[in-house]
PDB file of C-alpha atoms in Angstrom:
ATOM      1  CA  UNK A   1       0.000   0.000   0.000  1.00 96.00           C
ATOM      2  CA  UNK A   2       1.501   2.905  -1.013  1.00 97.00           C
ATOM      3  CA  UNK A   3       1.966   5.799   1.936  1.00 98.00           C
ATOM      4  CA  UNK A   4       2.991   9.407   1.803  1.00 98.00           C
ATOM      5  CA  UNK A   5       3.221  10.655   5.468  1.00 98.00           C
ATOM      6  CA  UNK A   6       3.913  14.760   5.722  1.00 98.00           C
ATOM      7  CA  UNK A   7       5.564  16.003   9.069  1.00 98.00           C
ATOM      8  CA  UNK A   8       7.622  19.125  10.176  1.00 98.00           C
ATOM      9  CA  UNK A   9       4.442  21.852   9.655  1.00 98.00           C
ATOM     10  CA  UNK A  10       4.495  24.197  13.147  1.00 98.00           C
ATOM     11  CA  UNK A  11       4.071  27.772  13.844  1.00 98.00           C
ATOM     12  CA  UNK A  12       6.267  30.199  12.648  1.00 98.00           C
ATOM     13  CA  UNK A  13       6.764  34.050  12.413  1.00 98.00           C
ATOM     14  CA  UNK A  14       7.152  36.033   9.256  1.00 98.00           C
ATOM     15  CA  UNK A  15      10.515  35.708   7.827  1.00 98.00           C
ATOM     16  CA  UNK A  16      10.980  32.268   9.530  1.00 98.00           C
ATOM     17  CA  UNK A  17      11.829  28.728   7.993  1.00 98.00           C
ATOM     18  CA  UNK A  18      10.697  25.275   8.183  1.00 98.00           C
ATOM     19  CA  UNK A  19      11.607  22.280   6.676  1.00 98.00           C
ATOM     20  CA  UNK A  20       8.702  19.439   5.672  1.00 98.00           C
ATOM     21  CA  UNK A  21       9.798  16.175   5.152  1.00 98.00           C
ATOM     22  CA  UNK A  22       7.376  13.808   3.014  1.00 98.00           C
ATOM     23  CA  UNK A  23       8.019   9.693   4.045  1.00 98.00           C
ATOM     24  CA  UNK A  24       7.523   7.397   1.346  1.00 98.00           C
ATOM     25  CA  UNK A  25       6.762   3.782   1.316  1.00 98.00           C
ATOM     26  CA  UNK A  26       4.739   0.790  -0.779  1.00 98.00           C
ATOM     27  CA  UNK A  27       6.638   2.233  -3.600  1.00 96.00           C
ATOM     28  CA  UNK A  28       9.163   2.573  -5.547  1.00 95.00           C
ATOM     29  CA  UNK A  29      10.168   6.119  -4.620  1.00 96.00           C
ATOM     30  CA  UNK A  30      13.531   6.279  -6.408  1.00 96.00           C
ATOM     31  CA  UNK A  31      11.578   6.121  -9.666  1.00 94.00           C
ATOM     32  CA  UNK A  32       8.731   8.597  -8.889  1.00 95.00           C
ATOM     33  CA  UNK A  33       8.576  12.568  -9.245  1.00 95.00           C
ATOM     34  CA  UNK A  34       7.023  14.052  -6.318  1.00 97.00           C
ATOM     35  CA  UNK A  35       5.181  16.977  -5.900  1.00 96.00           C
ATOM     36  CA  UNK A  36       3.997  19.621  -3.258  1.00 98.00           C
ATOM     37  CA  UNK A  37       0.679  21.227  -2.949  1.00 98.00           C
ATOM     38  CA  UNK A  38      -0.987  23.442  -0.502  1.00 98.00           C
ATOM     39  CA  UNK A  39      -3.977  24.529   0.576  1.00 98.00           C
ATOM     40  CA  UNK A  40      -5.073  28.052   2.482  1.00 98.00           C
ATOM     41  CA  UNK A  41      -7.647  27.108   5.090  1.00 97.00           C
ATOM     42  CA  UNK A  42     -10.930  27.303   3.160  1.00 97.00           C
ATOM     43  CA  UNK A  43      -8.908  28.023  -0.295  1.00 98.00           C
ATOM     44  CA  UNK A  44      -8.472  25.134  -2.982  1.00 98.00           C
ATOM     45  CA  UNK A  45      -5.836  23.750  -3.923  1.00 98.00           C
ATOM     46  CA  UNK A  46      -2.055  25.159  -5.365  1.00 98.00           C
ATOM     47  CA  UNK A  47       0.556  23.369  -7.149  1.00 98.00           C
ATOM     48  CA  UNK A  48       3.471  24.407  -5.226  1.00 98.00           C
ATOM     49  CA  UNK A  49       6.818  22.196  -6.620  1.00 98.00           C
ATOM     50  CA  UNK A  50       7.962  19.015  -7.910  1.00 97.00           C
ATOM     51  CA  UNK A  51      11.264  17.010  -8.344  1.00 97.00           C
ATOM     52  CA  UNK A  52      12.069  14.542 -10.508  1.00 96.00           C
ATOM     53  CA  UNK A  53      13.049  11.186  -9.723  1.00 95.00           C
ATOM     54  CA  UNK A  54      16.664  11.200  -8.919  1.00 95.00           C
ATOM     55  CA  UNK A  55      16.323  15.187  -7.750  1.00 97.00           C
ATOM     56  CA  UNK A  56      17.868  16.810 -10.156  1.00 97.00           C
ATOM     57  CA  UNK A  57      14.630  19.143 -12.034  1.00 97.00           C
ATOM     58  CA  UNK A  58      12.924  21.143 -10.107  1.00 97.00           C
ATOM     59  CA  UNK A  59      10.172  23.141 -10.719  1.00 97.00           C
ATOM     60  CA  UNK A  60       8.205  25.815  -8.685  1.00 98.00           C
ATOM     61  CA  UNK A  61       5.411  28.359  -8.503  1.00 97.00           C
ATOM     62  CA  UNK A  62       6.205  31.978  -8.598  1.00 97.00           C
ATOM     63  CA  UNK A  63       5.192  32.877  -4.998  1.00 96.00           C
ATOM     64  CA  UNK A  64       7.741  30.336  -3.934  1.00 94.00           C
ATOM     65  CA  UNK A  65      10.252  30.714  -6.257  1.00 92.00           C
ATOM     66  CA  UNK A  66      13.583  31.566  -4.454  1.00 95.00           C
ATOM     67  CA  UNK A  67      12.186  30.656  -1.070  1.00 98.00           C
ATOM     68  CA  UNK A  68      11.301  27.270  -1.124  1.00 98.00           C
ATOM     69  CA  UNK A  69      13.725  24.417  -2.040  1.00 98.00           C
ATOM     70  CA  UNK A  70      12.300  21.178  -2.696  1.00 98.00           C
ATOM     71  CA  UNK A  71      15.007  18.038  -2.748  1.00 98.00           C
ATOM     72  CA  UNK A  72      14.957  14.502  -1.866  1.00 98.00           C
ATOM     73  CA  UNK A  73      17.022  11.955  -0.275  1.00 98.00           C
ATOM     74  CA  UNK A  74      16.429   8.489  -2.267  1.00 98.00           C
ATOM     75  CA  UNK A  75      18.075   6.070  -0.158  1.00 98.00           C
ATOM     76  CA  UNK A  76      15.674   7.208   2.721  1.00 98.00           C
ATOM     77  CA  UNK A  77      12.354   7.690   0.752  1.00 98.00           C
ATOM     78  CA  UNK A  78      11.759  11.181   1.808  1.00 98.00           C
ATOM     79  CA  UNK A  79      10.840  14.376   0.125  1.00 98.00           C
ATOM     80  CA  UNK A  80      11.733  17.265   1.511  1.00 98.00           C
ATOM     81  CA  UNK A  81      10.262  20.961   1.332  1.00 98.00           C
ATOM     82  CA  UNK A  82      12.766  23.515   2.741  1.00 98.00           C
ATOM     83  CA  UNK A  83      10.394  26.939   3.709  1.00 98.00           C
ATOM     84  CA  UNK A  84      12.458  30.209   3.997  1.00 98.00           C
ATOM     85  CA  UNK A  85      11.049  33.568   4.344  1.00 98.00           C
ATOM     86  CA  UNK A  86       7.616  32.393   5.589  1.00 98.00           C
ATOM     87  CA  UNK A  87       5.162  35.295   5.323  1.00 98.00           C
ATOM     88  CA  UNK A  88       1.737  35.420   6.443  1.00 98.00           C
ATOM     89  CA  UNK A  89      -0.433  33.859   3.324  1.00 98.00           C
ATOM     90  CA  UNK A  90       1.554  30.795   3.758  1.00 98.00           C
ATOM     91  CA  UNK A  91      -0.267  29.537   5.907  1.00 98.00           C
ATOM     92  CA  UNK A  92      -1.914  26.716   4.466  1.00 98.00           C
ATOM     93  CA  UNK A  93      -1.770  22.374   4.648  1.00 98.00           C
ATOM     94  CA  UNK A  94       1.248  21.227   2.946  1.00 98.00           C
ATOM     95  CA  UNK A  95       0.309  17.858   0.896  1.00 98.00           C
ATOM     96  CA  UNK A  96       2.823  15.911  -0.936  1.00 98.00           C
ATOM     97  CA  UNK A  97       1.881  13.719  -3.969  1.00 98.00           C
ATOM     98  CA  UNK A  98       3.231  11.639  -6.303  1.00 97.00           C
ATOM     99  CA  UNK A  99       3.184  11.297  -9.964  1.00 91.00           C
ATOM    100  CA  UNK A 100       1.866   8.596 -11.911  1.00 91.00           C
ATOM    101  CA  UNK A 101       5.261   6.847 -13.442  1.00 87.00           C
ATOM    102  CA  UNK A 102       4.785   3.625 -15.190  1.00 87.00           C
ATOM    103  CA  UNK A 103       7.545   2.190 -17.648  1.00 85.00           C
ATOM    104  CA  UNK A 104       9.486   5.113 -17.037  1.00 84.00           C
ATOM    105  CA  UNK A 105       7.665   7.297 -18.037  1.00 88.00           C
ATOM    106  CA  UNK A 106       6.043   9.566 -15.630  1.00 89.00           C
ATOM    107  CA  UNK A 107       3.042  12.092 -16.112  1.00 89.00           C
ATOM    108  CA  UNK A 108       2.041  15.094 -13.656  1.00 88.00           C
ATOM    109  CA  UNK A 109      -1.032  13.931 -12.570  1.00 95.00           C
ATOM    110  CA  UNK A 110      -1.660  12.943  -8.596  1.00 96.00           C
ATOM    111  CA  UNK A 111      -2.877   9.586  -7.756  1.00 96.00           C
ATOM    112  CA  UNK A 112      -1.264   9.052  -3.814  1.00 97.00           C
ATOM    113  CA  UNK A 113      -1.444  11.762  -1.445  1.00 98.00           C
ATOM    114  CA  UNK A 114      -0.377  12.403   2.082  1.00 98.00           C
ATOM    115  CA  UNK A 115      -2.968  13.626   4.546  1.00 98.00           C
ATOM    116  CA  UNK A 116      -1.175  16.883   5.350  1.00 98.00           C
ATOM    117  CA  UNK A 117       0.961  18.736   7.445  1.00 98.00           C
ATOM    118  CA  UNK A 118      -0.189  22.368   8.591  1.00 98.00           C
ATOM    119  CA  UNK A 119       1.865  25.326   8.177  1.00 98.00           C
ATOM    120  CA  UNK A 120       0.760  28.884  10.045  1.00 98.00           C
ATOM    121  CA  UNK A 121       2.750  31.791   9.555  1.00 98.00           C
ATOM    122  CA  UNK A 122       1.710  34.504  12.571  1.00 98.00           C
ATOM    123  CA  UNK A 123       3.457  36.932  15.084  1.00 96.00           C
TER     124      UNK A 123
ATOM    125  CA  UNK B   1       0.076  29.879 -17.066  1.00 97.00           C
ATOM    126  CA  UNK B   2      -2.826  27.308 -17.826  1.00 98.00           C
ATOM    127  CA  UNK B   3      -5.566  28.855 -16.328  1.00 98.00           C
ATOM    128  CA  UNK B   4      -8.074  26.441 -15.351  1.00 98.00           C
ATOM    129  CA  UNK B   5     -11.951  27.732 -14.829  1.00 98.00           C
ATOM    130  CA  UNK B   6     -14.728  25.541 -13.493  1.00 98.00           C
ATOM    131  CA  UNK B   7     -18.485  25.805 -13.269  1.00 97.00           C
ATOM    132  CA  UNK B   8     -20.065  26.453 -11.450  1.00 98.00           C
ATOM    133  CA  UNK B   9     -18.900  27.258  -7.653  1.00 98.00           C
ATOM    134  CA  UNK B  10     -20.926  25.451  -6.031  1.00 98.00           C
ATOM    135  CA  UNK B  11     -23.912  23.327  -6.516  1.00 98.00           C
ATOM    136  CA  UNK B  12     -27.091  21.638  -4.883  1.00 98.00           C
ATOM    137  CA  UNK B  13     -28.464  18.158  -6.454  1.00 98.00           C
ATOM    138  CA  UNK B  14     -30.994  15.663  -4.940  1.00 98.00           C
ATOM    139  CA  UNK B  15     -29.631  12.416  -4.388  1.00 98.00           C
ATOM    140  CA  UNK B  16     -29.713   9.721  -7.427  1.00 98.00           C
ATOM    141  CA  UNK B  17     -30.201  12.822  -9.873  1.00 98.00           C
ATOM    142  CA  UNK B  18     -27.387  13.927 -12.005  1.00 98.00           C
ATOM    143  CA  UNK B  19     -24.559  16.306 -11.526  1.00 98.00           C
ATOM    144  CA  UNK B  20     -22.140  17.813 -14.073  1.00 98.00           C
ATOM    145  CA  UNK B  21     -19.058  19.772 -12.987  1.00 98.00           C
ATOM    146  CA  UNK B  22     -17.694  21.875 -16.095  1.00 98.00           C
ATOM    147  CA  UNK B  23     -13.711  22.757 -16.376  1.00 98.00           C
ATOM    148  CA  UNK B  24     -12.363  24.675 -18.908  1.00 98.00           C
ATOM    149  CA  UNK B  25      -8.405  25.841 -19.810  1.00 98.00           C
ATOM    150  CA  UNK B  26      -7.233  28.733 -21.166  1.00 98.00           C
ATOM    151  CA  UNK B  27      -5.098  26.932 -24.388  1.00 98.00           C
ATOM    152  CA  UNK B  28      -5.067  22.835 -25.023  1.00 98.00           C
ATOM    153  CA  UNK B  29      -4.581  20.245 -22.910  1.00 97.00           C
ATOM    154  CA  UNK B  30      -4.183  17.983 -25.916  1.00 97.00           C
ATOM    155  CA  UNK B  31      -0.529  16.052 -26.011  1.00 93.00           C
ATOM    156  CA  UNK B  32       0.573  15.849 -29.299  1.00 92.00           C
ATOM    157  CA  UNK B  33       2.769  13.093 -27.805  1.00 89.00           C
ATOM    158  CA  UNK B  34       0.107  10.490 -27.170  1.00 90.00           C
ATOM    159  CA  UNK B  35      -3.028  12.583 -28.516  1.00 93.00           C
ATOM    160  CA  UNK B  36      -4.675  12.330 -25.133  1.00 95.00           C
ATOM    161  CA  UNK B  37      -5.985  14.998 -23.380  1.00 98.00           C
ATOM    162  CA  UNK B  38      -3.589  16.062 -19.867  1.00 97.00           C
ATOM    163  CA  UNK B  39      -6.796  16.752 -17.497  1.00 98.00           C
ATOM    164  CA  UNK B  40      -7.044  14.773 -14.013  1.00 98.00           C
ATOM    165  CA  UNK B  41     -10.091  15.288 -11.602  1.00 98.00           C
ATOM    166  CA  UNK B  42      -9.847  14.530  -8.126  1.00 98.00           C
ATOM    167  CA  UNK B  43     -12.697  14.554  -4.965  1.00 98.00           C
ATOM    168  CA  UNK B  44     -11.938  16.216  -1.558  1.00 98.00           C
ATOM    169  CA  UNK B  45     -14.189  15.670   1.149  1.00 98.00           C
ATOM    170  CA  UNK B  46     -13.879  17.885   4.423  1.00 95.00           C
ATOM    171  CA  UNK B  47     -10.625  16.955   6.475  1.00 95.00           C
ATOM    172  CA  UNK B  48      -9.264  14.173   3.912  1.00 98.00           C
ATOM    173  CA  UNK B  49      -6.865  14.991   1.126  1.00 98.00           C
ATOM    174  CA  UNK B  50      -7.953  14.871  -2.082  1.00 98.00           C
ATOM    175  CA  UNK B  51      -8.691  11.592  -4.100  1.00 98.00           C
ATOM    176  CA  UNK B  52      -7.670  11.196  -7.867  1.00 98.00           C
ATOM    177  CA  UNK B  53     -10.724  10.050  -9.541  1.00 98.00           C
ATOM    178  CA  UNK B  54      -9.865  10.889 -13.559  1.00 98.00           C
ATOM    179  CA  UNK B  55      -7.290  10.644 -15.149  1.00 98.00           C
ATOM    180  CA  UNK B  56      -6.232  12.003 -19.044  1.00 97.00           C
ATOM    181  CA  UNK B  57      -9.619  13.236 -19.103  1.00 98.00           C
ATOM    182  CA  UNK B  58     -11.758  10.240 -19.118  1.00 98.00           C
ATOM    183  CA  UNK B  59      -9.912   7.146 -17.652  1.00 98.00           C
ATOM    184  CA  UNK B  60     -11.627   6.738 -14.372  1.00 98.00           C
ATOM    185  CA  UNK B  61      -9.035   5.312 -11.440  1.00 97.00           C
ATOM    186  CA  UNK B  62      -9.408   1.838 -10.196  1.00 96.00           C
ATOM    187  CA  UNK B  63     -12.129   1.408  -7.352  1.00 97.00           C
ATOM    188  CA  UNK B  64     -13.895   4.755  -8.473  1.00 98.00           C
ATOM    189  CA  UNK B  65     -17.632   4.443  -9.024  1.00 98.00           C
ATOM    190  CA  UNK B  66     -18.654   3.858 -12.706  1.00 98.00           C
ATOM    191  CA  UNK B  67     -21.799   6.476 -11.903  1.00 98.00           C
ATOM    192  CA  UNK B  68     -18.391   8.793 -12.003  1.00 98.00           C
ATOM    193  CA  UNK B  69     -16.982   9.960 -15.790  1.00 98.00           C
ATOM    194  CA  UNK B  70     -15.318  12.038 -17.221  1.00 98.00           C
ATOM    195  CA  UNK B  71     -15.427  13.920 -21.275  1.00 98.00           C
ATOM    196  CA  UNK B  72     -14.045  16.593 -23.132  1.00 98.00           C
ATOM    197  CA  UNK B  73     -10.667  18.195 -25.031  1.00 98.00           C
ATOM    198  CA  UNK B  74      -8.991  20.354 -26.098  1.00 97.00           C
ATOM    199  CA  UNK B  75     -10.227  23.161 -23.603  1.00 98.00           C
ATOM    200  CA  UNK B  76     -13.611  22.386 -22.385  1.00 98.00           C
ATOM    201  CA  UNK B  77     -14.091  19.345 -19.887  1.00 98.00           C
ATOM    202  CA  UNK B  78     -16.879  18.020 -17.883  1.00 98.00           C
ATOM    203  CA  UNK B  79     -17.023  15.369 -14.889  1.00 98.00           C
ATOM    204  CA  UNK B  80     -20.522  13.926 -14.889  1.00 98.00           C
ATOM    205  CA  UNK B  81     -22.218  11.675 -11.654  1.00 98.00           C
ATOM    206  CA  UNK B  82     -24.869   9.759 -13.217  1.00 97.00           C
ATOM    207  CA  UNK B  83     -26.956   9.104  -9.606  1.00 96.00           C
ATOM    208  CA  UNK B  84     -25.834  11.475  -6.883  1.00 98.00           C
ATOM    209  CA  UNK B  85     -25.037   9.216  -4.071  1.00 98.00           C
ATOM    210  CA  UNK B  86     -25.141  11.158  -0.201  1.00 98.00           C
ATOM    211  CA  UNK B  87     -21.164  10.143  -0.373  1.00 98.00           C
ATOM    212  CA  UNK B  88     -20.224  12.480  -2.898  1.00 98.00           C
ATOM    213  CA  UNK B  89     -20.785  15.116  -0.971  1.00 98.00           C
ATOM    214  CA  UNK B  90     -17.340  17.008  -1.541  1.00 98.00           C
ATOM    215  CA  UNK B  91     -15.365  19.315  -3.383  1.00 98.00           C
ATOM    216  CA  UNK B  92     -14.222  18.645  -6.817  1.00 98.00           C
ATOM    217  CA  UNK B  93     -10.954  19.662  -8.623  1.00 98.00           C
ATOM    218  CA  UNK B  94      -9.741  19.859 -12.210  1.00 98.00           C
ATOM    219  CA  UNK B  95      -6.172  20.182 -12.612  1.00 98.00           C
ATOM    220  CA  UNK B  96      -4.129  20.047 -15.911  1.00 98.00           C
ATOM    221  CA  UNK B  97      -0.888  18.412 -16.069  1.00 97.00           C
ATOM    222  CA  UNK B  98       0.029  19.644 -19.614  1.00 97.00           C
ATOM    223  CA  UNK B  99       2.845  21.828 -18.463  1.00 96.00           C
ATOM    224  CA  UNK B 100       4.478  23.513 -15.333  1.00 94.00           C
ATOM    225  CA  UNK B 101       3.590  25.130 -13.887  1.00 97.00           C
ATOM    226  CA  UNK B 102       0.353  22.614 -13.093  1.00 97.00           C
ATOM    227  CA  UNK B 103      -2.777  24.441 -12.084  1.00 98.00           C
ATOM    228  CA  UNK B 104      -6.058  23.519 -10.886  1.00 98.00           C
ATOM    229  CA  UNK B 105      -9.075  24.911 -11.339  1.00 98.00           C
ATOM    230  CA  UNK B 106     -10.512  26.764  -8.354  1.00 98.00           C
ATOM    231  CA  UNK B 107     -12.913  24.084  -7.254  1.00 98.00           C
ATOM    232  CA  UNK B 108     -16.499  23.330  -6.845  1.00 98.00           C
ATOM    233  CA  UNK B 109     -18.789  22.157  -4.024  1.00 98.00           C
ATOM    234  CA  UNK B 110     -21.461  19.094  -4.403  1.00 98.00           C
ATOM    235  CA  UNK B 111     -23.844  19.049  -1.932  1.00 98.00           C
ATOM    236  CA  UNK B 112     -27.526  17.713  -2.005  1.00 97.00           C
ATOM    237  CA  UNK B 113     -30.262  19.216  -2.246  1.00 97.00           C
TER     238      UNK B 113
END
């Protein structure tokens, strides 16, 4: 059964950092892209960043360009989210996801997610 | 950007009737690679993450409910449930997977009337 389990999401002040780690397992993560999504408490949801398999293309939203850092570490099956700068709209869940890859090919569509981890950004 | 636009917001449907989300993206979501169409739709219900239920705009994922399908390309999609069940109470996303970066569309909330 494949699992995605967020953790690392707190409380932070504006112009903190956090660091969300995303374990894998029932998988073969070494050969999956990953992404990251939010969502704003009542909002829907926003495509964040992903990474491909052996962490080496990124890609990444505008409002997190040059804050965020997504990366991986293969040998432990976890994803990892690296939050600088924090400001106030933030403040959302933080869900990672995984591509479909089949045959080595994989396609940007979602189909395991975690269940969360919540980020809040206030003074 | 894709920008993805679904209709409408929010919506009220007795149960076993039928309900029809519409999604529609500013250019093509039609690969030239495969000719398929790079549209997923996924269910959220309150305090779960969400659930893919489409895939490449019509494939429905295993163990979803055949009263759940989806049409459309190019630009204009629809995800149809043929006999509103009192589970499908949720939210409902498009997203497009055509390029980065990936967008959704901005959602839109099932519940019965």
């Amino acid at each position: 059964e494949v699992q995605l389990v967020e953790s690392g999401g707190g409380l932070v002040q504006p112009g903190g950092s956090l660091r969300l780690s995303c374990a894998a397992s029932g998988f073969t993560f070494s050969s999956h892209w990953m992404h990251w999504v939010r969502q704003a408490p009542g909002k829907g949801l926003v495509w964040v960043s992903r990474l491909n398999d052996d962490g080496t293309r990124t890609s990444y939203a505008d409002f997190v360009r040059g804050r965020f850092t997504i990366s991986r570490d293969n040998a432990k099956n976890t994803l990892y989210l690296q939050m600088n700068s924090l400001r106030a709209d933030d403040t959302a869940v933080y869900y990672c996801a995984k591509y479909y890859c089949s045959g080595g090919d994989c396609y940007g569509y979602m189909d395991a997610w975690g269940k969360g981890t919540t980020v809040t950004v206030s003074s | 950007d894709i920008v993805m636009t679904q209709s409408p917001d929010s919506m009220a449907v007795s149960l076993g009737e039928r309900a029809t989300i519409n999604c529609k993206s500013s250019q093509s979501v039609l690969h030239s690679s495969n000719n398929k169409n790079r549209l997923a739709w996924y269910q959220q219900k309150p305090g779960q993450p969400p659930k893919l239920l489409i895939s490449w705009a019509s494939t429905r994922e295993s163990g979803v409910p055949e009263r759940f399908s989806g049409s459309g390309s190019g630009t204009d999609f629809t995800l149809a449930i043929s006999s509103l069940q009192a589970e499908d109470v949720a939210d409902y996303y498009c997203q497009q997977y055509y390029i980065t970066p990936i967008t959704f569309g901005q959602g839109t909330r099932l519940e019965i009337k």
